Amino acid sequence: MPSVISVQGLSKVYESGFEALKSVDLDIQKGEIFALLGPNGAGKTTLISIVCGLVNKSAGSVRVGGHDIVSDYRAARSLIGLVPQELTTDQFEKVEDTVAFTRGLFGKPKNPAHIERILKDLSLWDKRSNQLRTLSGGMKRRVMIAKALSHEPQILFLDEPTAGVDVELRRDMWDVVLRLREAGVTIILTTHYLEEAEEMADRIGVISKGEIILVEEKAALMQKLGRKQLTLLLQEPLAEVPAALSSYDLSLSEDGTELVYTYDTRSERTGITSLMTDLRDADIRFRDLYTVQSSLEEIFVNLVRERR
Ligand SMILES: Nc1ncnc2c1ncn2[C@@H]1O[C@H](COP(=O)(O)OP(=O)(O)OP(=O)(O)O)[C@@H](O)[C@H]1O
Ligand SMILES: [Mg+2]
């Protein structure tokens, strides 16, 4: 798949001297949903803001749809819709007007049917004549999404789209996101919620302290997630894994007192029952046992911790 966004060696040092991004390389493929995960202050908003031309980069390059974001800013920016983390709206404007106005900013001809569709998709149609100041926080967020979609962008950035959002809006939003993806729109979202990334994303990237520390297909991450380990604390230490048990994915601790069996929780058979039978036949006894499952949360926390 061709990459629609290409970030190379991107660095950002704020005026304060703080280095928010450290030589970030990232390629986003056309039509994918990419989730960028990372703790507070990791650099997610900085990265998005540079790609969208709101913050100047210190070094490196960014291309959007083949256009350099600095030398070819307008062409690059016109491809992008951004729902920012911080809501910024003119409180006295009316819903319909602000959305139509944003479309105009991108030099697109008026298209009332498109605006109507967006407002209906986001359950804002009834509120179209309301001033923004009369809307609830969640409603305002819907308006931000409508604005971001007003000019029919090919790429949509959602920076923490579900922070402080109720279940209903979250569901509406995901419906909209999935429909956009079906229409070929590329979606990049940031989130603190692993379940959200798990549910929605095709690929997941983890950023910590201004560095991308992992980019992987969700399916591959989930595979790691499905692995579970059963540890048997043996009564008598073993010198090696007995040949009779060689068909199992077993490993022995250095002192020979712990036998670890790794298996896939999602396969039809975990092999545990037959392992138990074979252990008994080999006269291997254990005094205790426990299982450990690595979750995406754990993978994530470990990755981030390793970097501290
Ligand atoms: N204008 C600025 N001047 C100086 N430092 C800044 C500025 N904007 C952001 N930073 C710093 O850069 C780092 C990255 O901030 P950024 O907003 O990109 O993080 P984030 O990953 O989006 O965090 P969050 O999850 O809290 O939204 C933080 O340490 C932040 O304090
Ligand atoms: Mg942020």
Coordinates of C-alpha atoms and ligand atoms in Angstrom, one line a residue:
M1 CA 0.0 0.0 0.0
P2 CA 1.4 3.5 -0.8
S3 CA 2.0 5.7 2.2
V4 CA -0.1 8.8 2.3
I5 CA 1.9 10.4 5.1
S6 CA 5.7 10.1 5.3
V7 CA 7.5 11.5 8.3
Q8 CA 11.3 11.3 8.2
G9 CA 13.8 12.3 10.9
L10 CA 11.3 14.7 12.4
S11 CA 12.5 16.6 15.5
K12 CA 11.0 19.4 17.5
V13 CA 12.7 21.5 20.1
Y14 CA 10.3 24.1 21.6
E15 CA 11.6 27.6 22.4
S16 CA 11.9 26.5 26.0
G17 CA 14.6 24.1 24.8
F18 CA 12.4 21.1 25.4
E19 CA 12.9 18.3 22.9
A20 CA 9.4 17.0 22.2
L21 CA 10.2 14.9 19.2
K22 CA 13.4 13.0 18.6
S23 CA 14.0 12.1 15.0
V24 CA 10.7 10.4 14.4
D25 CA 10.2 8.2 11.3
L26 CA 6.7 7.1 10.5
D27 CA 4.7 6.1 7.4
I28 CA 1.0 6.0 7.3
Q29 CA -0.7 3.9 4.7
K30 CA -3.6 5.0 2.6
G31 CA -6.9 3.9 4.0
E32 CA -5.7 2.5 7.3
I33 CA -6.7 3.4 10.8
F34 CA -3.6 4.1 12.8
A35 CA -3.7 4.5 16.5
L36 CA -0.9 6.5 18.2
L37 CA -0.6 5.5 21.8
G38 CA 1.5 7.1 24.4
P39 CA 1.5 8.6 27.9
N40 CA 0.8 12.3 28.7
G41 CA 3.5 14.5 27.2
A42 CA 4.9 11.8 24.9
G43 CA 4.6 14.1 21.8
K44 CA 1.4 13.0 20.2
T45 CA -0.1 16.4 19.8
T46 CA 3.2 17.9 18.7
L47 CA 3.5 15.3 16.0
I48 CA 0.0 15.9 14.7
S49 CA 0.4 19.7 15.0
I50 CA 3.5 19.6 12.8
V51 CA 1.9 17.4 10.2
C52 CA -1.1 19.7 10.1
G53 CA 1.1 22.8 9.9
L54 CA 0.2 24.3 13.2
V55 CA 3.6 23.9 14.8
N56 CA 7.0 24.4 13.0
K57 CA 9.4 21.5 12.9
S58 CA 13.0 21.9 14.0
A59 CA 14.4 19.2 11.6
G60 CA 13.3 16.5 9.3
S61 CA 10.6 16.3 6.6
V62 CA 6.9 15.5 6.3
R63 CA 5.1 14.7 3.1
V64 CA 1.3 14.4 2.9
G65 CA -0.1 12.9 -0.3
G66 CA 3.3 13.5 -1.8
H67 CA 3.3 17.3 -0.9
D68 CA 5.9 18.7 1.4
I69 CA 4.2 20.3 4.3
V70 CA 6.4 23.4 4.2
S71 CA 7.1 24.1 0.6
D72 CA 3.7 22.9 -0.6
Y73 CA 1.6 23.7 2.5
R74 CA -1.8 24.4 0.9
A75 CA -1.9 21.3 -1.1
A76 CA -0.8 19.2 1.9
R77 CA -3.2 20.8 4.3
S78 CA -6.2 20.6 2.0
L79 CA -6.0 16.8 2.2
I80 CA -6.3 16.9 6.0
G81 CA -9.1 17.2 8.5
L82 CA -8.1 17.8 12.1
V83 CA -10.1 17.3 15.2
P84 CA -7.9 19.0 17.8
Q85 CA -7.5 17.9 21.4
E86 CA -8.4 21.4 22.6
L87 CA -11.8 22.7 21.5
T88 CA -11.5 26.0 19.8
T89 CA -14.7 27.5 18.5
D90 CA -16.4 30.9 18.2
Q91 CA -19.1 30.6 20.9
F92 CA -21.6 32.9 19.1
E93 CA -21.5 31.1 15.7
K94 CA -24.3 28.8 14.7
V95 CA -23.5 25.1 14.1
E96 CA -24.4 25.0 10.4
D97 CA -22.6 28.3 9.7
T98 CA -19.3 27.3 11.4
V99 CA -19.2 24.0 9.5
A100 CA -20.0 25.6 6.1
F101 CA -17.5 28.4 6.8
T102 CA -14.7 25.9 7.5
R103 CA -15.4 24.3 4.2
G104 CA -15.0 27.7 2.5
L105 CA -11.6 28.2 4.2
F106 CA -10.3 25.4 2.2
G107 CA -11.6 27.0 -1.0
K108 CA -14.2 24.3 -1.6
P109 CA -17.4 25.3 -3.4
K110 CA -20.6 25.3 -1.2
N111 CA -22.2 21.9 -0.9
P112 CA -25.2 22.1 1.5
A113 CA -26.0 18.4 0.8
H114 CA -22.6 17.4 2.1
I115 CA -22.9 19.6 5.2
E116 CA -26.4 18.2 5.9
R117 CA -25.1 14.6 5.7
I118 CA -22.3 15.3 8.1
L119 CA -24.6 17.1 10.6
K120 CA -27.1 14.2 10.4
D121 CA -24.3 11.6 10.8
L122 CA -23.2 13.3 13.9
S123 CA -26.7 13.8 15.3
L124 CA -26.3 17.6 15.0
W125 CA -29.0 18.2 12.5
D126 CA -31.6 19.3 15.1
K127 CA -29.0 21.7 16.6
R128 CA -28.0 23.2 13.3
S129 CA -29.3 26.7 14.2
N130 CA -28.0 26.7 17.8
Q131 CA -25.2 28.9 18.8
L132 CA -22.2 26.9 19.9
R133 CA -22.3 28.4 23.4
T134 CA -25.7 26.7 24.0
L135 CA -24.3 23.2 23.3
S136 CA -22.9 20.7 25.8
G137 CA -19.2 19.7 25.7
G138 CA -19.9 16.5 23.8
M139 CA -22.0 18.4 21.3
K140 CA -19.2 20.8 20.8
R141 CA -16.9 17.9 20.1
R142 CA -19.3 16.7 17.5
V143 CA -19.2 20.1 15.9
M144 CA -15.4 19.9 15.8
I145 CA -15.6 16.6 14.0
A146 CA -18.2 18.1 11.5
K147 CA -15.8 21.0 10.9
A148 CA -12.9 18.6 10.3
L149 CA -15.0 16.7 7.7
S150 CA -16.5 19.8 6.0
H151 CA -14.0 19.9 3.2
E152 CA -14.1 16.2 2.5
P153 CA -10.5 15.4 3.6
Q154 CA -8.7 12.2 2.6
I155 CA -6.9 12.1 5.9
L156 CA -8.5 12.6 9.3
F157 CA -6.6 13.3 12.5
L158 CA -8.5 12.7 15.7
D159 CA -6.4 13.9 18.7
E160 CA -7.9 12.2 21.8
P161 CA -11.4 12.0 20.3
T162 CA -13.0 10.2 23.1
A163 CA -11.6 12.0 26.1
G164 CA -14.5 13.1 28.2
V165 CA -17.0 11.7 25.8
D166 CA -20.1 9.6 26.7
V167 CA -20.7 6.1 25.5
E168 CA -23.3 7.2 22.9
L169 CA -21.0 9.8 21.3
R170 CA -18.1 7.4 21.3
R171 CA -20.3 4.9 19.4
D172 CA -21.5 7.5 17.0
M173 CA -18.0 8.6 16.4
W174 CA -16.7 5.1 15.7
D175 CA -19.6 4.6 13.3
V176 CA -18.5 7.7 11.5
V177 CA -14.9 6.7 11.5
L178 CA -15.7 3.2 10.1
R179 CA -17.8 4.7 7.4
L180 CA -15.1 7.1 6.5
R181 CA -12.6 4.3 6.3
E182 CA -14.9 2.4 3.9
A183 CA -14.9 5.5 1.8
G184 CA -11.1 5.3 1.6
V185 CA -10.3 8.0 4.2
T186 CA -7.1 7.4 6.2
I187 CA -7.5 7.9 10.0
I188 CA -4.9 8.7 12.6
L189 CA -6.1 8.9 16.2
T190 CA -4.4 9.3 19.5
T191 CA -5.7 7.7 22.6
H192 CA -4.8 6.6 26.1
Y193 CA -7.3 3.8 25.9
L194 CA -5.8 0.5 24.8
E195 CA -9.2 -1.1 24.3
E196 CA -10.0 1.6 21.8
A197 CA -6.9 1.1 19.8
E198 CA -7.5 -2.7 20.0
E199 CA -11.0 -2.3 18.7
M200 CA -10.5 0.3 16.0
A201 CA -7.0 0.3 14.7
D202 CA -5.3 -1.6 11.8
R203 CA -1.9 -0.6 13.1
I204 CA -0.7 0.7 16.5
G205 CA 2.2 2.9 17.1
V206 CA 3.6 3.7 20.6
I207 CA 5.3 6.9 21.3
S208 CA 7.2 7.7 24.5
K209 CA 9.4 10.7 25.3
G210 CA 9.3 11.9 21.8
E211 CA 10.4 8.6 20.3
I212 CA 8.3 6.1 18.3
I213 CA 9.2 2.9 20.1
L214 CA 6.9 0.4 18.4
V215 CA 4.8 0.2 15.2
E216 CA 3.0 -3.0 14.6
E217 CA 0.0 -4.5 12.9
K218 CA -2.7 -4.9 15.6
A219 CA -3.1 -8.5 14.6
A220 CA 0.5 -9.2 15.5
L221 CA 0.2 -7.4 18.8
M222 CA -2.9 -9.4 19.6
Q223 CA -1.0 -12.6 18.8
K224 CA 1.4 -11.7 21.6
L225 CA -1.6 -10.8 23.7
G226 CA -3.0 -14.3 23.2
R227 CA 0.1 -16.0 24.5
K228 CA -0.1 -17.4 28.0
Q229 CA 2.5 -19.1 30.2
L230 CA 1.9 -21.8 32.6
T231 CA 4.7 -22.2 35.2
L232 CA 5.1 -25.4 37.2
L233 CA 7.2 -25.3 40.3
L234 CA 8.8 -28.8 40.5
Q235 CA 9.3 -30.9 43.5
E236 CA 12.6 -32.2 42.2
P237 CA 14.8 -30.1 39.9
L238 CA 15.3 -31.4 36.3
A239 CA 18.6 -31.3 34.4
E240 CA 16.8 -30.8 31.1
V241 CA 13.4 -31.0 29.5
P242 CA 12.7 -34.8 29.1
A243 CA 12.7 -36.0 25.5
A244 CA 9.2 -37.5 26.1
L245 CA 8.0 -33.9 26.4
S246 CA 9.8 -32.5 23.4
S247 CA 6.6 -31.9 21.5
Y248 CA 5.5 -29.2 23.9
D249 CA 6.8 -25.6 23.9
L250 CA 8.6 -26.0 27.3
S251 CA 11.5 -24.2 28.8
L252 CA 13.3 -24.9 32.0
S253 CA 14.6 -22.3 34.5
E254 CA 18.3 -22.2 35.1
D255 CA 18.1 -24.0 38.4
G256 CA 15.8 -26.6 36.9
T257 CA 13.0 -26.1 39.4
E258 CA 10.6 -24.3 37.1
L259 CA 9.1 -25.6 33.9
V260 CA 7.4 -23.0 31.8
Y261 CA 4.8 -24.0 29.2
T262 CA 3.8 -21.4 26.6
Y263 CA 0.5 -21.8 24.7
D264 CA -2.0 -19.9 22.7
T265 CA -5.3 -19.2 24.6
R266 CA -7.2 -18.8 21.4
S267 CA -6.4 -22.1 19.8
E268 CA -8.9 -24.9 20.1
R269 CA -6.7 -27.0 22.3
T270 CA -4.3 -25.5 24.8
G271 CA -2.5 -28.8 25.3
I272 CA -2.7 -28.5 29.0
T273 CA -4.6 -31.7 29.7
S274 CA -2.3 -33.9 27.7
L275 CA 0.8 -32.1 29.2
M276 CA -0.5 -33.0 32.6
T277 CA -0.9 -36.6 31.6
D278 CA 2.5 -36.8 30.0
L279 CA 4.1 -35.2 33.1
R280 CA 2.6 -37.8 35.3
D281 CA 3.8 -40.6 33.0
A282 CA 7.3 -39.1 33.1
D283 CA 7.0 -39.0 36.9
I284 CA 7.5 -35.3 37.1
R285 CA 5.7 -33.9 40.1
F286 CA 5.0 -30.3 40.9
R287 CA 4.2 -28.5 44.2
D288 CA 2.5 -25.5 42.7
L289 CA 1.6 -23.7 39.5
Y290 CA 0.6 -20.4 38.1
T291 CA -0.3 -18.8 34.8
V292 CA 0.6 -15.4 33.4
Q293 CA -0.9 -13.7 30.4
S294 CA 0.7 -10.7 28.7
S295 CA -1.9 -8.0 27.9
L296 CA -1.5 -5.2 25.4
E297 CA -1.5 -3.0 28.5
E298 CA 1.4 -4.9 29.9
I299 CA 3.4 -4.8 26.6
F300 CA 2.7 -1.1 26.5
V301 CA 3.7 -0.4 30.0
N302 CA 6.8 -2.4 29.8
L303 CA 7.9 -0.7 26.6
V304 CA 7.3 2.7 28.1
R305 CA 9.1 1.7 31.3
E306 CA 12.1 0.4 29.6
R307 CA 12.7 3.8 28.1
R308 CA 12.5 5.7 31.4
Ligands
LIG1 N1 4.4 25.3 23.2 C1 5.2 24.5 24.0 N2 6.3 24.9 24.5 C2 7.1 24.1 25.3 N3 6.9 22.8 25.5 C3 5.8 22.3 24.9 C4 4.9 23.1 24.1 N4 3.9 22.3 23.7 C5 4.1 21.1 24.2 N5 5.3 21.1 25.0 C6 5.9 19.9 25.7 O1 6.2 18.9 24.7 C7 5.9 17.6 25.3 C8 4.9 16.9 24.4 O2 3.6 17.5 24.4 P1 2.4 17.0 23.6 O3 1.3 17.9 23.8 O4 2.9 16.7 22.2 O5 2.1 15.6 24.3 P2 1.0 14.6 24.1 O6 1.6 13.2 23.8 O7 0.0 15.1 23.2 O8 0.3 14.5 25.6 P3 -1.2 14.3 26.1 O9 -1.5 12.9 26.1 O10 -1.2 14.9 27.5 O11 -2.1 15.1 25.2 C9 5.3 17.9 26.7 O12 6.4 17.7 27.6 C10 4.9 19.3 26.6 O13 5.1 19.9 27.9
MG2 MG -2.0 15.6 23.3

